[in-house]
Coordinates of C-alpha atoms in Angstrom, one line a residue:
M97 CA 10.5 1.4 2.9
D98 CA 6.6 1.3 4.3
G99 CA 3.8 2.4 1.1
A100 CA 2.7 5.2 2.4
L101 CA 5.5 7.0 2.8
D102 CA 6.7 6.7 -0.8
R103 CA 3.3 7.0 -2.8
H104 CA 2.6 9.9 -4.5
V105 CA -0.3 11.6 -3.8
V106 CA -2.1 13.0 -6.5
L107 CA -5.4 15.5 -6.4
V108 CA -8.2 15.2 -9.0
G109 CA -11.5 17.1 -9.4
F110 CA -13.4 19.0 -11.8
M111 CA -12.2 22.7 -12.8
G112 CA -12.7 24.6 -9.9
A113 CA -12.3 22.1 -7.5
G114 CA -8.9 24.1 -6.3
K115 CA -6.6 21.6 -6.6
T116 CA -4.0 23.9 -7.1
M117 CA -4.4 25.7 -4.0
V118 CA -4.7 22.6 -1.5
G119 CA -1.9 20.6 -3.6
G120 CA 0.1 24.0 -3.2
H121 CA -0.6 23.5 0.6
V122 CA 0.0 19.8 0.7
A123 CA 3.2 19.5 -0.4
R124 CA 4.4 22.6 2.0
Q125 CA 2.7 20.5 4.7
L126 CA 4.3 17.0 4.1
G127 CA 7.6 19.0 2.5
R128 CA 7.0 17.4 -0.5
P129 CA 7.6 18.7 -4.7
F130 CA 4.7 20.0 -5.9
V131 CA 4.0 19.3 -9.7
D132 CA 0.9 20.9 -11.2
V133 CA 0.8 19.3 -14.8
D134 CA -1.4 21.4 -16.3
E135 CA 1.5 24.4 -15.6
A136 CA 4.0 21.9 -16.9
I137 CA 2.3 21.5 -19.9
A138 CA 1.7 25.3 -20.3
A139 CA 5.7 25.8 -19.7
G140 CA 6.2 23.0 -22.0
H141 CA 4.0 23.6 -24.8
G142 CA 2.2 26.8 -24.7
P143 CA -1.3 28.5 -23.2
I144 CA -3.7 24.9 -23.1
A145 CA -6.2 26.9 -24.4
E146 CA -3.8 27.2 -28.1
L147 CA -2.7 23.9 -27.8
F148 CA -7.0 22.6 -27.7
A149 CA -7.1 25.2 -30.6
E150 CA -4.3 24.0 -33.0
Q151 CA -4.5 20.4 -31.9
G152 CA -7.6 19.5 -30.3
E153 CA -8.5 18.0 -27.2
A154 CA -7.4 14.0 -27.9
A155 CA -3.6 15.5 -28.9
F156 CA -3.9 17.3 -25.3
R157 CA -4.4 14.5 -23.6
E158 CA -2.0 12.5 -24.8
V159 CA 0.2 15.5 -23.7
E160 CA -1.6 15.5 -20.4
A161 CA -1.1 11.1 -19.6
R162 CA 2.6 12.1 -20.9
F163 CA 3.0 14.5 -18.0
L164 CA 1.2 13.0 -14.9
R165 CA 3.6 9.9 -15.9
E166 CA 6.5 11.4 -16.0
A167 CA 5.4 13.0 -12.4
L168 CA 4.8 9.3 -11.5
A169 CA 8.2 7.9 -12.0
R170 CA 9.6 10.3 -10.2
P171 CA 11.7 8.6 -7.3
E172 CA 10.8 11.0 -5.1
P173 CA 7.2 11.4 -3.3
T174 CA 5.2 14.5 -5.1
V175 CA 2.3 16.5 -4.8
I176 CA 0.1 15.8 -7.9
A177 CA -2.4 18.0 -9.8
V178 CA -4.0 17.3 -12.6
G179 CA -6.5 18.7 -14.7
G180 CA -10.2 17.7 -14.4
G181 CA -10.2 15.4 -16.8
A182 CA -7.4 13.7 -16.7
V183 CA -9.5 11.5 -15.2
E184 CA -11.4 10.4 -18.3
T185 CA -8.4 9.0 -20.1
P186 CA -8.6 4.5 -19.2
G187 CA -6.3 3.5 -16.7
L188 CA -4.3 6.7 -16.6
L189 CA -5.1 6.8 -12.8
H190 CA -4.9 3.4 -11.7
D191 CA -1.1 3.5 -10.3
D192 CA 0.2 1.8 -7.8
R193 CA 2.6 4.1 -6.5
A194 CA 0.0 6.7 -5.9
T195 CA -2.5 7.6 -3.3
V196 CA -5.2 9.2 -5.6
V197 CA -7.8 12.0 -3.5
H198 CA -10.6 13.1 -5.2
L199 CA -11.1 17.0 -4.0
P200 CA -15.0 17.7 -4.3
V201 CA -17.0 21.0 -5.6
D202 CA -20.6 21.8 -6.6
V203 CA -21.3 22.3 -10.0
E204 CA -22.4 26.0 -9.4
A205 CA -19.4 27.3 -8.0
A206 CA -17.1 25.3 -10.6
W207 CA -18.9 27.2 -13.0
Q208 CA -18.7 30.7 -11.2
R209 CA -14.9 29.9 -10.6
A210 CA -14.2 29.0 -14.4
Q211 CA -15.2 32.2 -15.5
S212 CA -12.6 34.2 -14.6
S213 CA -10.0 31.8 -16.9
D214 CA -9.4 31.0 -20.5
R215 CA -10.1 27.1 -20.1
P216 CA -10.6 26.2 -23.1
L217 CA -13.7 23.6 -21.8
A218 CA -15.6 26.1 -19.6
Q219 CA -16.4 28.3 -22.1
D220 CA -19.9 26.9 -23.2
E221 CA -22.1 26.3 -20.2
A222 CA -24.0 23.5 -21.2
E223 CA -21.3 21.2 -22.2
F224 CA -19.2 22.1 -19.0
R225 CA -22.2 20.6 -17.2
R226 CA -22.3 17.9 -19.0
R227 CA -18.9 17.0 -18.6
F228 CA -19.2 17.9 -14.9
E229 CA -22.0 15.1 -14.9
L230 CA -19.7 12.5 -17.0
R231 CA -16.8 12.6 -14.7
A232 CA -18.3 12.8 -11.2
P233 CA -18.4 9.0 -11.5
L234 CA -15.3 8.5 -12.8
Y235 CA -13.8 10.5 -9.9
V236 CA -15.4 8.4 -7.5
A237 CA -14.0 5.0 -9.2
V238 CA -10.3 6.3 -9.5
A239 CA -10.1 7.9 -5.8
D240 CA -9.0 6.3 -3.0
A241 CA -10.2 9.0 -1.1
T242 CA -11.7 12.1 -0.9
A243 CA -11.3 14.8 1.0
R244 CA -12.6 18.9 1.8
D245 CA -9.5 20.6 2.6
A246 CA -5.6 20.0 2.6
D247 CA -6.0 17.8 6.4
D248 CA -8.2 16.1 4.5
V249 CA -5.2 15.2 1.8
V250 CA -2.6 14.8 4.6
L251 CA -4.6 12.1 6.3
A252 CA -5.3 10.2 3.0
A253 CA -1.6 10.5 2.6
A254 CA -0.5 8.7 5.4
G255 CA -3.1 6.3 5.1
V256 CA -5.5 7.6 7.9
H257 CA -9.3 7.1 7.5
V258 CA -11.4 8.8 9.9
E259 CA -15.3 8.7 9.7
R260 CA -17.5 8.4 12.7
G261 CA -19.5 4.9 12.3
A262 CA -16.2 3.2 10.8
L263 CA -16.6 0.4 13.0
Q264 CA -19.7 -0.5 11.6
R265 CA -17.8 -0.9 8.6
L266 CA -14.5 -2.2 9.5
G267 CA -14.5 -5.0 7.2
G268 CA -14.7 -3.5 4.2
L269 CA -11.9 -0.7 5.4
V270 CA -9.8 -2.7 6.4
P271 CA -6.9 -3.5 3.4
G272 CA -6.0 -6.8 1.6
D273 CA -8.3 -9.8 1.8
G274 CA -6.3 -12.3 3.5
K275 CA -7.2 -13.5 7.1
T276 CA -7.4 -10.8 10.3
A277 CA -6.5 -11.7 13.3
L278 CA -8.2 -9.0 15.8
V279 CA -6.2 -8.4 19.0
S280 CA -8.1 -6.4 21.7
D281 CA -7.8 -6.1 25.6
P282 CA -11.1 -7.0 28.0
Q283 CA -12.3 -3.6 28.6
V284 CA -12.4 -2.8 24.7
A285 CA -13.7 -6.5 24.0
A286 CA -16.6 -6.4 26.4
I287 CA -17.4 -2.9 24.9
H288 CA -17.2 -2.9 21.4
G289 CA -15.5 -6.6 20.2
M290 CA -19.2 -8.3 19.2
D291 CA -19.3 -5.0 17.0
A292 CA -15.9 -5.3 15.4
Q293 CA -16.1 -9.1 15.1
L294 CA -19.5 -8.4 13.4
A295 CA -18.1 -6.0 11.1
L296 CA -15.2 -7.9 9.8
G297 CA -17.0 -10.7 8.8
S298 CA -15.7 -13.4 7.1
R299 CA -12.3 -12.4 6.9
L300 CA -12.0 -12.3 10.7
T301 CA -10.4 -16.3 11.3
E302 CA -9.1 -15.3 15.0
T303 CA -9.0 -13.2 17.9
H304 CA -7.3 -12.7 21.1
E305 CA -6.7 -10.6 23.9
L306 CA -3.4 -8.7 25.4
L307 CA -3.7 -7.5 29.5
P308 CA -5.2 -4.1 29.6
G309 CA -2.9 -1.1 30.4
E310 CA 1.1 -1.2 30.4
E311 CA 0.7 -5.0 31.1
A312 CA 0.3 -5.4 27.3
K313 CA 3.9 -3.9 26.4
S314 CA 5.9 -6.7 28.4
L315 CA 7.4 -9.4 26.6
A316 CA 5.6 -12.4 28.3
A317 CA 2.4 -10.9 26.9
V318 CA 4.0 -10.3 23.1
D319 CA 5.3 -13.6 22.9
R320 CA 2.3 -15.8 24.1
L321 CA 0.5 -13.5 20.9
W322 CA 4.0 -14.8 18.7
Q323 CA 2.9 -18.3 19.8
E324 CA -0.9 -18.1 19.4
L325 CA -1.3 -16.8 15.9
R326 CA -2.0 -18.9 12.4
L327 CA -1.7 -16.1 10.4
D328 CA 0.8 -16.2 7.1
R329 CA 2.4 -13.2 5.6
T330 CA -0.7 -11.9 3.2
G331 CA -2.8 -12.0 7.2
T332 CA -3.4 -8.6 8.7
I333 CA -3.6 -7.5 12.4
V334 CA -6.1 -5.0 13.5
A335 CA -5.1 -3.4 16.7
F336 CA -8.4 -2.6 18.4
G337 CA -7.8 -0.6 21.6
G338 CA -6.2 2.0 23.4
G339 CA -2.4 2.7 22.8
C340 CA -1.0 -0.1 24.6
T341 CA -2.8 -2.4 22.5
T342 CA -1.7 -0.3 19.2
D343 CA 1.5 -0.2 19.8
A344 CA 1.8 -3.6 21.4
A345 CA -0.2 -5.8 18.7
G346 CA 1.9 -3.3 16.2
F347 CA 5.1 -4.5 17.4
V348 CA 4.3 -8.0 16.9
A349 CA 3.1 -7.1 13.3
A350 CA 6.4 -5.8 12.7
T351 CA 8.4 -8.8 14.1
Y352 CA 5.3 -12.0 13.2
L353 CA 6.6 -14.0 10.2
R354 CA 9.6 -11.0 10.1
G355 CA 6.8 -8.7 9.3
I356 CA 3.3 -8.4 8.2
A357 CA 0.5 -5.7 8.1
W358 CA -1.3 -4.3 10.4
T359 CA -4.1 -1.6 10.8
P360 CA -5.0 0.2 14.4
V361 CA -8.4 0.6 15.2
P362 CA -7.7 3.0 18.2
T363 CA -10.5 3.0 21.0
S364 CA -9.0 5.7 23.5
L365 CA -8.7 9.6 22.6
V366 CA -4.6 9.1 23.3
A367 CA -4.8 6.6 21.0
Q368 CA -6.7 8.5 18.2
V369 CA -4.4 11.5 18.1
D370 CA -1.3 10.2 18.5
A371 CA -0.1 6.3 19.4
A372 CA -2.0 4.9 16.8
I373 CA -0.3 7.5 14.7
G374 CA 3.0 7.4 12.4
G375 CA 4.3 3.5 12.6
K376 CA 5.8 3.6 15.9
T377 CA 5.5 0.3 18.0
A378 CA 6.9 -0.7 21.1
I379 CA 7.2 -2.8 24.5
D380 CA 8.5 -1.8 27.8
L381 CA 11.3 -3.1 29.3
P382 CA 12.4 -2.6 33.8
Q383 CA 14.2 0.0 33.0
G384 CA 12.0 2.2 31.4
K385 CA 8.8 2.3 28.5
N386 CA 9.3 1.9 24.9
L387 CA 12.5 1.1 24.7
V388 CA 12.3 -2.0 22.4
G389 CA 9.9 -1.9 19.6
A390 CA 10.3 -0.4 15.5
F391 CA 8.7 1.8 12.8
H392 CA 5.9 -0.5 11.0
W393 CA 3.8 2.0 9.0
P394 CA 0.2 0.5 8.9
A395 CA -1.8 -0.5 6.1
R396 CA -4.6 1.7 7.1
T397 CA -5.3 3.6 10.7
I398 CA -9.0 3.9 11.0
V399 CA -10.4 6.2 13.4
D400 CA -14.3 6.1 14.4
P401 CA -14.7 9.8 16.6
A402 CA -17.5 7.6 18.0
L403 CA -15.6 5.0 20.0
L404 CA -14.8 7.6 22.1
E405 CA -18.5 7.9 23.6
T406 CA -17.7 5.1 26.1
L407 CA -14.3 6.5 26.9
P408 CA -14.3 7.2 30.8
E409 CA -13.8 10.8 31.5
P410 CA -9.9 10.3 33.3
Q411 CA -9.2 8.6 30.2
R412 CA -10.3 11.2 28.0
L413 CA -8.7 14.2 30.0
E414 CA -5.2 11.6 29.4
G415 CA -6.3 12.2 25.9
M416 CA -7.1 15.9 25.7
A417 CA -3.4 16.6 27.1
E418 CA -2.4 15.1 23.3
V419 CA -4.8 17.7 21.8
V420 CA -3.3 20.4 23.9
K421 CA 0.0 19.3 23.1
A422 CA -0.4 18.6 19.2
G423 CA -2.3 22.6 19.5
L424 CA 0.4 24.0 21.0
L425 CA 3.1 22.5 18.3
A426 CA 0.7 23.5 15.5
G427 CA 0.2 27.3 16.9
E428 CA -3.8 26.4 16.7
P429 CA -6.6 26.1 19.9
F430 CA -7.9 22.2 18.9
W431 CA -9.2 22.0 22.1
V432 CA -11.8 24.5 21.4
L433 CA -13.2 22.3 18.5
P434 CA -15.8 20.1 18.3
D435 CA -14.8 16.4 19.2
D436 CA -15.0 14.8 15.7
E437 CA -12.9 17.9 14.6
L438 CA -10.7 18.1 17.1
V439 CA -9.6 14.5 16.8
R440 CA -9.3 14.6 12.9
R441 CA -7.3 18.3 13.3
S442 CA -4.8 16.5 15.9
I443 CA -4.4 13.8 13.7
A444 CA -3.5 15.6 10.6
Y445 CA -0.9 17.6 12.2
K446 CA 0.8 14.8 13.8
A447 CA 0.7 12.6 10.5
A448 CA 2.1 15.6 8.3
V449 CA 5.2 15.9 11.0
C450 CA 5.5 11.6 10.5
L451 CA 5.5 11.8 6.9
R452 CA 8.2 14.2 6.7
D453 CA 10.6 12.3 9.5
P454 CA 9.1 9.2 9.4
Y455 CA 11.9 7.1 11.7
E456 CA 12.4 10.5 14.2
Q457 CA 15.9 11.5 12.5
G458 CA 14.9 14.9 13.3
E459 CA 11.8 17.2 13.6
R460 CA 9.6 14.5 14.8
A461 CA 11.1 14.4 18.0
V462 CA 9.1 17.8 18.9
L463 CA 6.4 15.1 18.9
N464 CA 8.2 13.9 22.2
L465 CA 7.6 17.0 23.9
G466 CA 6.5 16.4 27.7
H467 CA 6.9 12.9 27.2
T468 CA 10.2 12.5 28.4
F469 CA 9.5 13.5 32.2
A470 CA 6.0 12.5 31.4
H471 CA 6.9 8.9 31.6
A472 CA 9.3 9.4 34.4
L473 CA 6.3 10.1 36.5
E474 CA 4.4 7.3 35.4
A475 CA 7.6 5.0 36.0
A476 CA 7.5 6.6 39.8
A477 CA 4.4 6.0 40.3
G478 CA 4.0 2.7 39.2
Y479 CA 1.7 3.6 35.9
E480 CA -1.3 3.9 38.4
G481 CA -3.8 7.3 38.9

């Protein structure tokens, strides 16, 4: 199974950050169990304030660590909220079985929220602020991602990084430390190719171009790429382009050397909100689109909304159709949001559906809304216009 699909999601942050509320919402979005470690401790040992008073903080941290390790040992992916102090236990949150997401909070807001609770470390404001300052860098050090809301947590769970300007940090965002092959098409390469190559730096060992549009998804095109690649199994294919590029390069990654890592960097609106999300890869046959493919979840999907600034208006309209589809399915008008937000919200909706049904055994089929007759129309028009 692909990593993002079987990893737990662990929410960390100072008291008052909203881990329980956000965690419950994310668990419902992903169809996963939710474990609040503090609540589990209280159910098994009584009120946390009493545990602190009777046995001290060190004893509580031992209990906390045991409960978290038990939650991480579950075979079923789970959303887990841990207490604000868990980060002080060395090594506890460094676990390959989990994606750790930090929910930041302002110290003033945290203090105000804490006043309505009986938390043992929220009784003295000076000590509260000292703990806040102590833990702030620890959260950053253990977190795989930072989230402002439940949608950001879903994106982190799916391995999707959305950031304006992310292209400039590409070398640091592509997971792993092996060699990378940059796969693009002539149009994208002409506009953004040099920026991508410079950002990948010394990790970049080869570049390849696919034909533009649906021609990239032919057996001849992917066969040529199979023949040209020189990566080993530690390598990564960076698929840099629109939906046809990510479909084809992802399929090559799924099959080359029986499967290597890949990171899509989508450059069109269709690719950012749909084609590059969820691990579907495919090529076409004369009989129709996407008839040969594989489910191959990316190591990370890197979405830079700034790349849409060079997108021609007809292609932007194509992408807005996917935004409208996502909004209709979610019951929210994503299409009226500012560009960066409509991208983020549309991706989060699709990512949640794909995490619930990664291999399209049921619910994920709703994402094909409009695709059946639309693909027929595309074929009838020869993929023109």
